[in-house]
Short mmCIF file of C-alpha atoms and ligand atoms in Angstrom, two decimals:
data_model
loop_
_atom_site.label_atom_id
_atom_site.label_comp_id
_atom_site.label_asym_id
_atom_site.label_seq_id
_atom_site.Cartn_x
_atom_site.Cartn_y
_atom_site.Cartn_z
CA MET L 291 83.32 101.91 111.00
CA LYS L 292 81.10 101.19 108.31
CA PHE L 293 77.16 100.38 109.68
CA LEU L 294 75.09 97.66 108.06
CA ASP L 295 72.16 98.97 109.03
CA GLN L 296 69.62 97.60 105.59
CA ALA L 297 69.55 94.15 104.42
CA LYS L 298 66.96 92.08 102.43
CA VAL L 299 66.46 88.69 103.01
CA TYR L 300 64.16 85.06 100.95
CA ILE L 301 62.00 84.12 103.51
CA ARG L 302 60.03 81.06 102.85
CA SER L 303 58.17 78.48 105.43
CA GLY L 304 58.18 75.27 105.18
CA ASP L 305 55.14 73.56 103.62
CA GLY L 306 52.97 70.94 105.35
CA GLY L 307 53.52 67.70 104.96
CA ALA L 308 51.68 65.08 102.42
CA GLY L 309 48.19 62.94 103.96
CA SER L 310 49.19 59.32 103.78
CA VAL L 311 46.73 56.78 101.94
CA SER L 312 47.18 53.56 103.80
CA PHE L 313 44.70 50.94 105.74
CA ARG L 314 45.18 48.62 108.33
CA ARG L 315 46.06 45.05 106.88
CA GLU L 316 46.11 41.72 109.75
CA LYS L 317 45.61 39.04 109.28
CA PHE L 318 43.14 38.81 112.02
CA ILE L 319 41.40 41.17 111.78
CA GLU L 320 38.79 42.07 108.88
CA PHE L 321 37.78 45.52 107.78
CA GLY L 322 40.50 47.55 108.98
CA GLY L 323 39.94 50.26 106.87
CA PRO L 324 41.34 53.77 106.36
CA ASP L 325 44.43 53.95 108.78
CA GLY L 326 46.60 57.12 107.03
CA GLY L 327 48.25 59.75 109.12
CA ASP L 328 47.90 63.35 108.53
CA GLY L 329 51.23 65.58 106.99
CA GLY L 330 53.15 66.98 110.10
CA ARG L 331 52.76 71.03 109.84
CA GLY L 332 55.66 72.73 107.91
CA GLY L 333 58.41 74.74 110.08
CA ASP L 334 57.80 79.10 111.01
CA VAL L 335 60.09 81.73 110.07
CA TRP L 336 60.86 83.78 113.09
CA ALA L 337 62.86 86.93 114.03
CA GLU L 338 64.60 87.11 117.64
CA ALA L 339 65.89 90.28 118.79
CA VAL L 340 68.83 88.45 120.49
CA ASP L 341 72.18 89.72 122.73
CA GLY L 342 75.37 90.52 121.73
CA LEU L 343 74.65 91.99 118.18
CA ASN L 344 74.91 94.94 117.08
CA THR L 345 74.65 95.18 113.46
CA LEU L 346 73.62 92.97 110.36
CA ILE L 347 76.54 91.78 108.94
CA ASP L 348 75.74 88.40 109.43
CA TYR L 349 73.07 89.02 106.63
CA ARG L 350 75.60 90.16 104.09
CA TYR L 351 76.58 85.63 104.47
CA GLN L 352 73.49 84.50 103.99
CA GLN L 353 70.13 85.57 103.14
CA HIS L 354 68.09 83.07 102.47
CA PHE L 355 66.29 81.11 105.00
CA LYS L 356 63.68 78.51 104.73
CA ALA L 357 62.60 76.02 106.73
CA GLN L 358 62.22 72.80 107.04
CA THR L 359 58.75 70.49 104.88
CA GLY L 360 56.83 68.83 107.80
CA VAL L 361 56.53 65.26 107.76
CA HIS L 362 54.38 63.08 105.21
CA GLY L 363 52.18 61.29 107.11
CA MET L 364 52.18 57.48 107.72
CA GLY L 365 50.68 54.40 107.93
CA ARG L 366 48.76 53.20 110.77
CA ASN L 367 47.72 57.16 111.67
CA ARG L 368 51.36 58.43 112.30
CA THR L 369 51.10 61.68 112.21
CA GLY L 370 54.28 63.38 110.92
CA ALA L 371 55.90 65.38 112.63
CA LYS L 372 55.75 69.59 112.38
CA GLY L 373 59.19 70.80 109.94
CA ALA L 374 61.97 72.53 112.12
CA ASP L 375 61.87 76.33 112.50
CA VAL L 376 64.02 78.61 111.83
CA THR L 377 65.07 82.53 113.46
CA LEU L 378 66.94 85.49 112.40
CA LYS L 379 68.75 86.27 114.84
CA VAL L 380 69.35 89.87 114.79
CA PRO L 381 70.18 93.59 116.66
CA ALA L 382 67.65 95.19 119.49
CA GLY L 383 66.29 98.04 117.14
CA THR L 384 65.87 95.97 114.16
CA GLN L 385 62.39 96.88 112.40
CA ILE L 386 61.41 94.56 109.60
CA TYR L 387 60.13 96.01 106.06
CA GLU L 388 57.64 93.68 103.05
CA GLU L 389 59.99 94.27 100.44
CA ASP L 390 58.39 97.60 99.64
CA ASN L 391 60.44 98.75 101.97
CA GLU L 392 57.52 100.76 103.38
CA THR L 393 54.85 99.08 105.89
CA LEU L 394 56.59 97.35 109.17
CA ILE L 395 55.63 94.35 109.81
CA CYS L 396 57.21 94.51 113.37
CA ASP L 397 59.89 96.47 115.38
CA LEU L 398 62.02 94.64 118.23
CA THR L 399 63.27 97.30 119.97
CA GLU L 400 63.92 94.73 122.91
CA VAL L 401 66.25 91.37 122.84
CA GLY L 402 64.52 87.92 123.46
CA GLN L 403 60.61 90.11 121.20
CA ARG L 404 59.83 87.39 118.70
CA PHE L 405 57.95 87.90 115.27
CA ARG L 406 56.30 85.46 113.02
CA LEU L 407 57.47 86.53 109.35
CA ALA L 408 56.66 83.46 108.08
CA SER L 409 54.16 80.09 109.41
CA GLY L 410 54.46 76.86 107.93
CA GLY L 411 51.84 75.22 105.67
CA ASN L 412 49.10 72.88 107.36
CA GLY L 413 49.54 69.17 106.87
CA GLY L 414 46.73 67.93 103.99
CA PHE L 415 45.00 65.77 106.13
CA GLY L 416 45.24 61.59 105.63
CA ASN L 417 42.59 59.07 104.46
CA GLN L 418 41.16 58.56 107.36
CA HIS L 419 39.52 61.37 107.17
CA PHE L 420 38.07 61.06 104.17
CA LYS L 421 36.42 57.93 105.39
CA THR L 422 31.64 58.43 105.33
CA SER L 423 29.50 56.03 105.07
CA THR L 424 29.79 55.58 101.39
CA ASN L 425 33.09 55.42 100.80
CA GLN L 426 35.24 53.17 103.42
CA ALA L 427 37.78 52.70 101.67
CA PRO L 428 38.84 56.17 100.76
CA ARG L 429 42.03 55.91 98.10
CA ARG L 430 42.40 60.67 98.66
CA ALA L 431 45.00 62.16 100.97
CA ASN L 432 45.62 65.70 101.01
CA PRO L 433 48.70 66.67 99.61
CA GLY L 434 50.33 69.75 102.50
CA LEU L 435 49.37 73.27 102.10
CA PRO L 436 52.78 74.86 100.41
CA GLY L 437 54.24 78.15 103.16
CA GLU L 438 54.75 80.87 102.93
CA GLU L 439 57.56 83.09 100.85
CA SER L 440 59.21 86.85 100.78
CA THR L 441 60.96 89.08 100.81
CA ILE L 442 61.73 91.29 103.25
CA ARG L 443 64.49 93.92 104.11
CA LEU L 444 65.67 94.42 107.59
CA ARG L 445 66.82 97.47 108.86
CA LEU L 446 68.97 98.64 112.34
CA LYS L 447 69.17 101.96 113.30
CA LEU L 448 72.20 102.36 115.75
CA ILE L 449 70.50 102.51 119.78
CA ALA L 450 73.32 104.50 121.33
CA ASP L 451 72.15 107.03 124.40
CA ALA L 452 73.03 110.07 123.48
CA GLY L 453 74.21 111.01 119.78
CA ILE L 454 76.20 114.06 118.18
CA VAL L 455 75.30 116.43 116.41
CA GLY L 456 76.48 119.97 114.96
CA LEU L 457 77.80 121.90 111.16
CA PRO L 458 81.11 120.13 110.05
CA ASN L 459 84.23 120.48 111.72
CA ALA L 460 82.91 121.34 115.03
CA GLY L 461 84.99 118.49 115.95
CA LYS L 462 82.40 116.17 116.92
CA SER L 463 84.19 112.93 116.05
CA THR L 464 86.80 114.56 118.03
CA PHE L 465 85.06 114.57 120.88
CA LEU L 466 83.96 110.57 120.60
CA ALA L 467 87.15 109.99 119.39
CA ALA L 468 88.43 111.45 123.18
CA VAL L 469 85.86 109.58 125.28
CA SER L 470 85.60 106.04 123.94
CA ALA L 471 87.85 103.80 121.91
CA ALA L 472 86.99 104.35 118.62
CA LYS L 473 88.37 105.22 115.89
CA PRO L 474 86.78 108.30 113.86
CA LYS L 475 88.02 109.98 110.68
CA ILE L 476 89.39 113.44 111.81
CA ALA L 477 90.48 116.09 109.17
CA ASP L 478 89.97 119.95 109.21
CA TYR L 479 88.38 120.32 106.13
CA PRO L 480 84.08 119.58 107.25
CA PHE L 481 82.22 116.35 105.26
CA THR L 482 85.37 114.02 107.73
CA THR L 483 82.51 111.95 108.20
CA LEU L 484 80.05 110.30 105.53
CA HIS L 485 79.13 107.24 107.81
CA PRO L 486 78.08 107.33 111.69
CA ASN L 487 80.37 106.41 113.91
CA LEU L 488 79.37 104.41 117.10
CA GLY L 489 81.84 104.63 120.79
CA VAL L 490 81.80 103.37 124.61
CA ALA L 491 82.04 105.86 126.84
CA ARG L 492 82.45 105.34 130.81
CA ILE L 493 81.69 107.93 133.36
CA ASP L 494 80.49 107.05 137.14
CA GLY L 495 80.94 103.90 136.38
CA ARG L 496 77.96 104.47 133.80
CA GLU L 497 78.35 103.20 129.72
CA LEU L 498 77.00 106.29 127.43
CA VAL L 499 76.72 104.03 123.52
CA ILE L 500 77.68 107.84 121.44
CA ALA L 501 77.42 107.94 117.47
CA ASP L 502 78.79 110.19 115.78
CA ILE L 503 77.50 111.75 112.83
CA PRO L 504 78.14 113.85 109.95
CA GLY L 505 77.94 117.39 110.34
CA LEU L 506 73.99 119.25 109.37
CA ILE L 507 74.17 122.44 106.42
CA GLU L 508 71.46 124.66 106.08
CA GLY L 509 69.26 123.41 103.81
CA ALA L 510 70.58 119.13 104.98
CA HIS L 511 66.61 118.34 104.86
CA GLU L 512 66.79 119.05 101.53
CA GLY L 513 69.26 116.71 101.02
CA VAL L 514 72.23 119.18 100.69
CA GLY L 515 75.07 118.52 101.95
CA ILE L 516 75.21 114.56 102.95
CA GLY L 517 71.17 115.91 104.46
CA ASP L 518 69.57 114.30 106.66
CA ARG L 519 69.84 110.68 105.84
CA PHE L 520 71.97 110.10 109.51
CA LEU L 521 69.63 111.84 111.57
CA GLY L 522 67.23 108.43 111.93
CA HIS L 523 70.99 106.97 113.55
CA VAL L 524 70.38 109.50 116.90
CA GLU L 525 66.04 109.18 116.31
CA ARG L 526 66.11 106.28 119.33
CA THR L 527 68.76 108.52 121.24
CA GLY L 528 68.23 109.37 124.61
CA VAL L 529 69.68 112.69 124.30
CA LEU L 530 71.44 115.13 122.10
CA LEU L 531 74.95 116.22 122.28
CA HIS L 532 75.11 120.08 120.15
CA LEU L 533 78.19 120.90 119.25
CA VAL L 534 79.22 124.44 118.13
CA SER L 535 82.74 125.34 116.80
CA ALA L 536 84.13 128.26 118.49
CA GLN L 537 85.66 129.00 115.84
CA GLU L 538 82.86 129.85 114.29
CA GLU L 539 82.40 133.28 113.38
CA SER L 540 79.24 133.21 114.83
CA PRO L 541 78.17 130.39 116.91
CA ALA L 542 74.41 131.67 117.18
CA LYS L 543 74.05 131.33 113.42
CA ALA L 544 75.51 127.91 113.84
CA TYR L 545 72.96 127.33 116.63
CA ARG L 546 70.42 127.86 114.81
CA THR L 547 70.81 126.62 111.55
CA VAL L 548 71.29 123.10 112.90
CA ARG L 549 68.09 123.38 115.34
CA THR L 550 66.27 124.94 112.39
CA GLU L 551 67.22 121.31 110.26
CA LEU L 552 66.63 119.45 113.06
CA ALA L 553 62.67 120.62 113.58
CA ALA L 554 62.53 120.20 109.82
CA TYR L 555 63.53 116.89 109.89
CA GLY L 556 60.85 116.13 112.73
CA ASN L 557 61.13 112.73 113.92
CA GLY L 558 60.92 114.41 117.64
CA LEU L 559 64.50 115.22 117.56
CA SER L 560 63.97 119.11 118.24
CA GLU L 561 62.55 118.09 120.81
CA LYS L 562 65.10 115.90 122.87
CA PRO L 563 66.20 117.67 125.65
CA GLU L 564 70.10 118.63 124.13
CA ILE L 565 73.67 119.48 125.82
CA LEU L 566 74.95 122.51 124.48
CA ALA L 567 78.71 122.64 124.74
CA LEU L 568 81.34 125.38 122.47
CA SER L 569 83.79 123.14 121.30
CA LYS L 570 87.61 124.05 120.86
CA ALA L 571 87.32 126.37 123.28
CA ASP L 572 91.15 125.82 123.47
CA THR L 573 91.27 128.21 120.32
CA LEU L 574 89.61 131.45 122.29
CA ASP L 575 91.56 133.31 124.25
CA ALA L 576 89.20 134.73 127.47
CA ALA L 577 88.03 137.99 125.90
CA ASP L 578 86.28 135.91 122.60
CA ARG L 579 85.68 132.90 125.45
CA LYS L 580 83.55 135.53 127.34
CA LYS L 581 82.23 136.66 124.02
CA LYS L 582 81.27 133.69 122.21
CA LEU L 583 80.02 131.80 125.55
CA ALA L 584 77.33 134.66 126.21
CA ALA L 585 76.26 135.28 122.45
CA LEU L 586 75.65 131.40 121.88
CA LYS L 587 73.68 131.58 125.54
CA ARG L 588 71.62 134.04 124.42
CA ALA L 589 70.31 132.35 120.92
CA ALA L 590 69.65 129.20 123.04
CA GLY L 591 68.73 130.52 126.22
CA ARG L 592 71.34 128.43 128.34
CA ALA L 593 74.32 128.33 129.35
CA PRO L 594 76.47 126.35 126.73
CA VAL L 595 79.49 123.84 128.40
CA LEU L 596 82.30 125.17 127.27
CA LEU L 597 85.00 121.68 125.88
CA SER L 598 87.27 121.49 124.49
CA SER L 599 88.99 117.68 123.46
CA ALA L 600 92.02 119.10 122.88
CA THR L 601 92.65 119.80 126.29
CA GLY L 602 90.33 118.21 128.20
CA GLU L 603 88.68 120.61 129.08
CA GLY L 604 84.82 120.21 129.87
CA VAL L 605 85.26 116.34 128.85
CA GLU L 606 83.93 115.04 131.84
CA ALA L 607 81.34 118.15 133.10
CA THR L 608 79.39 116.53 128.61
CA LEU L 609 79.57 113.36 128.93
CA ARG L 610 77.80 113.34 133.17
CA ALA L 611 75.39 115.79 131.53
CA LEU L 612 74.20 113.29 128.86
CA ALA L 613 74.95 109.90 131.15
CA ALA L 614 72.11 112.69 133.04
CA GLU L 615 69.58 113.40 131.25
CA ILE L 616 70.05 109.30 129.88
CA GLY L 617 68.85 108.79 132.90
CA GLN L 618 65.64 110.11 132.25
CA SER L 619 64.68 110.34 129.10
CA ARG L 620 65.49 106.48 129.36
CA LEU L 621 63.45 105.18 132.15
CA ARG L 622 60.22 108.10 130.67
CA GLU L 623 60.35 105.40 127.68
CA SER L 624 60.20 102.14 129.66
CA LYS L 625 57.38 103.73 131.27
CA ALA L 626 55.64 104.80 127.74
CA GLU L 627 56.72 101.26 126.07
CA THR L 628 55.36 98.76 127.78
CA SER L 629 51.91 100.00 126.66
CA ASP L 630 53.08 99.73 123.04
CA ARG L 631 54.94 97.51 122.71
CA TRP L 632 54.11 95.02 119.86
CA ARG L 633 53.62 98.08 116.74
CA SER L 634 52.79 95.73 113.95
N1 LIG N 875 92.02 122.68 118.43
C1 LIG N 875 91.32 121.88 118.93
N2 LIG N 875 91.18 121.47 117.02
C2 LIG N 875 89.56 120.46 117.90
C3 LIG N 875 89.22 120.27 118.78
N3 LIG N 875 88.27 119.95 117.79
C4 LIG N 875 88.33 118.78 116.98
N4 LIG N 875 89.58 119.96 116.42
C5 LIG N 875 89.84 120.30 114.99
O1 LIG N 875 89.17 120.61 114.03
C6 LIG N 875 88.30 119.74 113.01
C7 LIG N 875 87.26 118.95 112.54
O2 LIG N 875 87.28 117.93 113.91
P1 LIG N 875 86.31 116.54 113.52
O3 LIG N 875 85.99 116.39 115.20
O4 LIG N 875 86.81 116.07 112.21
O5 LIG N 875 84.68 117.95 113.36
P2 LIG N 875 83.16 117.04 112.72
O6 LIG N 875 82.86 117.78 113.22
O7 LIG N 875 83.75 115.21 112.69
O8 LIG N 875 83.07 116.97 111.59
P3 LIG N 875 82.81 116.82 110.26
O9 LIG N 875 82.84 115.21 110.50
O10 LIG N 875 82.89 117.00 108.59
O11 LIG N 875 81.00 116.94 110.49
C8 LIG N 875 90.11 118.40 112.73
O12 LIG N 875 91.52 119.25 112.62
C9 LIG N 875 90.72 118.53 114.65
O13 LIG N 875 91.66 118.19 114.31
C10 LIG N 875 89.44 121.02 119.59
O14 LIG N 875 89.13 120.87 120.74
N5 LIG N 875 90.04 122.13 120.01
MG1 LIG N 876 83.40 114.14 111.82
#
């Protein structure tokens, strides 16, 4: 499954309704005077984070969103009704940028957050507003103000709880396939995975959304291999699962290569909690296991999990370790976010 995580959308808020020119005319009432009402405001364009969406795929089919024009004012001082708003429904985690794709307009991180992207034009004044001592019968009313139009870009960073990183062929996609219903492509060559895959794993009655991204190699931050452009997908995860293949000649070197790329990418990735696993453990005999485990432990400064998606060894332990970290880091986030919820 490919994640459409960018969309370009044209929005336009509604024009204001025109003010009305009208005079009070009743048979037995002299000096009726002007009674043209004001036009209604145009509708606004909103963005709202809603539940139940996890892609921007809807925006492939509809790219134009226009709010309604305000209703014109009418006689007898009747003000026109406000034009109907239009709301772009997006998944939580969507960021909205200006057309340049750099200026952030809003960041909708939680379900229920709303942001006004464009305000409707004000309605025009009806002729009752233009009555003066010297002009008792103004034949003038304002047109409504035009709505605002712009092109915006929606960008969704998948909000996975855990992100799998590692060199190509480390067994990342195989792990995702083993713990979730996702069916990523798996093969015995590097760069099998060309775009992120998401899966939902269950452990101890909890659900974890896990993202599998393409492998990183030395120089990825400079665009070598597929580069680091998919690391954005794991920026918001609570924990990383770092897989080092037991088939690596030097697991320590493999570990350091990926750590270096994570640090070069920045954005807090290298400070994220990391669960480290020596994957494809089933391919080693007892002596090699010991040796490679020790080497990796020395490089990382802590003991890795022995993992085999083929035999199931260590799979539950890995999920449990991920769940434990996610619990903690999500808690930290929700505390921090209350003060910094609207970044616009
Ligand atoms: N024996 C054994 N083979 C494994 C295990 N996990 C993965 N493999 C094999 O290793 C190869 C690579 O696995 P993938 O899951 O495609 O590796 P990846 O890390 O997703 O690779 P990229 O997408 O290219 O970065 C495949 O041939 C898998 O069958 C394991 O636990 N045991
Ligand atoms: Mg893969």
